Structure formats: C-alpha cells, structure tokens
Short mmCIF file of C-alpha atoms in Angstrom, two decimals:
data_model
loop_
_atom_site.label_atom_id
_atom_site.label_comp_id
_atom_site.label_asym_id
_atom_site.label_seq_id
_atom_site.Cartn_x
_atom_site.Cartn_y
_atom_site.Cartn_z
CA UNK A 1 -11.15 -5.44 15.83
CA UNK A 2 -8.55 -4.81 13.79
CA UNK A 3 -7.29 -2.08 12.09
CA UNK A 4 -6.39 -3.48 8.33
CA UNK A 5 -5.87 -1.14 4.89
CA UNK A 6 -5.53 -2.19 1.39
CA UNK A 7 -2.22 -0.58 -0.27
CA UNK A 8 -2.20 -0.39 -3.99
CA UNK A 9 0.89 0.41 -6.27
CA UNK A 10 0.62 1.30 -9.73
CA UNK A 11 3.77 2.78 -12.12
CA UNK A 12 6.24 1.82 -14.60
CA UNK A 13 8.64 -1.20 -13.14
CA UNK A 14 12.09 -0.64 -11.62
CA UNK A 15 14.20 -2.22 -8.98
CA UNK A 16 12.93 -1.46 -5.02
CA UNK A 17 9.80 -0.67 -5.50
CA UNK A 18 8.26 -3.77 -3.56
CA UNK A 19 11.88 -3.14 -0.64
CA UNK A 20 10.62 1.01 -0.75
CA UNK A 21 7.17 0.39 -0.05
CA UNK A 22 8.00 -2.62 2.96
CA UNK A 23 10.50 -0.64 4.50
CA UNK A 24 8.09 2.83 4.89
CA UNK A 25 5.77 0.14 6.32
CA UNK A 26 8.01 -1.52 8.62
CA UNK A 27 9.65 1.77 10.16
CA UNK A 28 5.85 2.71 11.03
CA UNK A 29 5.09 -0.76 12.71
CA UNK A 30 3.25 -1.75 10.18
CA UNK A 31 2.61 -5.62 9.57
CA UNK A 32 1.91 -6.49 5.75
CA UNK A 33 -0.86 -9.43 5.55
CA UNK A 34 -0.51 -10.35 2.23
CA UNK A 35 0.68 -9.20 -1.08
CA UNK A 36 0.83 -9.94 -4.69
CA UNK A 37 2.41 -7.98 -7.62
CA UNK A 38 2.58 -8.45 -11.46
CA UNK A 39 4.19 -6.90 -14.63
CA UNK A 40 1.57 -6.33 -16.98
CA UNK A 41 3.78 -5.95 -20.52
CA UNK A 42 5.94 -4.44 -21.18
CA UNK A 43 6.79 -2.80 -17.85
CA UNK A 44 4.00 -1.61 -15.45
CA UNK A 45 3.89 -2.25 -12.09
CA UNK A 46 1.10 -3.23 -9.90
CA UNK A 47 0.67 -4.39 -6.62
CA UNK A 48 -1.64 -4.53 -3.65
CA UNK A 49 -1.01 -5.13 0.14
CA UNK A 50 -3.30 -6.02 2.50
CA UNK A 51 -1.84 -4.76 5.85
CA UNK A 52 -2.43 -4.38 9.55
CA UNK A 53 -2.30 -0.84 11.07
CA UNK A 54 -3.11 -1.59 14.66
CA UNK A 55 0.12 -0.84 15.70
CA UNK A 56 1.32 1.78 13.18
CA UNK A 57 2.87 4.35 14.95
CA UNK A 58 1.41 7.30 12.39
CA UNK A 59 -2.56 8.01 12.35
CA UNK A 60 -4.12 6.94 9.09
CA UNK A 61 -3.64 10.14 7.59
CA UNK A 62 -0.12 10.90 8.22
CA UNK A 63 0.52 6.91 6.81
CA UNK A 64 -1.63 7.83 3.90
CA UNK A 65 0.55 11.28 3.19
CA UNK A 66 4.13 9.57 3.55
CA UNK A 67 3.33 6.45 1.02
CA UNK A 68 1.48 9.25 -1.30
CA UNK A 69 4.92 10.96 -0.90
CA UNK A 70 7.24 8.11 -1.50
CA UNK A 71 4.83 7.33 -4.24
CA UNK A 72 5.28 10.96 -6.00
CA UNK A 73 9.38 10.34 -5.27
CA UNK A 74 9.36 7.14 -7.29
CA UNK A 75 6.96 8.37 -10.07
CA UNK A 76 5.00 5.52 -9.18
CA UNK A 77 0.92 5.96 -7.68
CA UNK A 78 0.48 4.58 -3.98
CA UNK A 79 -3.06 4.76 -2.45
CA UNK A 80 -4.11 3.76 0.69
CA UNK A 81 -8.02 3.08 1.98
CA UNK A 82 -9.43 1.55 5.05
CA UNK A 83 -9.96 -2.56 3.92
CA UNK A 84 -13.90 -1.58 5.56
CA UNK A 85 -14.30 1.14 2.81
CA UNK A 86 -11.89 -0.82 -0.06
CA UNK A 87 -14.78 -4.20 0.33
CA UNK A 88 -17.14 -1.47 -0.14
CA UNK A 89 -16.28 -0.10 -2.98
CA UNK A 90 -15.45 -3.42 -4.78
CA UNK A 91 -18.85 -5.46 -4.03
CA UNK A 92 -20.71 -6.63 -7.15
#
C-alpha cells in the first residue's frame, strides 16, 4: 500500500509557483506522480499533483501545515487530502 495525496494549487499566476511547490516536496522526500497545470484567463493559476508520501519525512499533518504555509506566503491556496478521501469526494 501506498501512501499517495492529491495536491491542489489555486491563485493568481506568477513565476515559481510550480519550482516552490516541487522543491517543499522534494526536501520532504516526497515523489510527485503526476501533474498538470493551466492558466484559466487572464491569469489564475491551477494545478493538481498527484504524489507519493511513503517516504515523506513529515507526518501528513505537518506536510499539510508547511504547503498551507508556503501557500499563505505566495498568496496562492494549497490543499492537501489523502488520494483515498480526494476519490471519495469526487465520485459521481
């Protein structure tokens, strides 16, 4: 079993966004699956991760609290939920 999340970033656009978020994630050991962004016009931001936390060096919560942080830093909104509960929420 392994432990995935699903990241998503929402906020006006501006340069390192994408190289902010990666680099939180790689400093924790954190391996991003996949990921896809877009500019919806004229300038906001979105983008969702799918990445593995099995060998994140923070718990969940502490992960959760630094991206929320970074988030609040860059104006931007970063959420992170367990992939398990994200499917959940998102089934027709």
């Amino acid at each position: 079993f392994t432990m995935r999340a699903v990241i998503t970033v929402a906020g006006k656009d501006r340069v390192g966004i994408i190289a902010s978020v990666t680099q939180t994630l790689a400093q924790q050991n954190v391996n991003v699956l996949d990921i896809t962004q877009t500019i919806l016009p004229p300038d906001f931001f979105t983008m969702v991760m799918l990445v593995d936390l099995e060998n994140c060096s923070l718990s969940f919560t502490e992960l959760t609290e630094k991206l929320s942080a970074l988030g609040a830093e860059m104006d931007i909104a970063i959420r992170m939920q367990r992939e398990d509960i994200f499917n959940a929420m998102h089934k027709i």
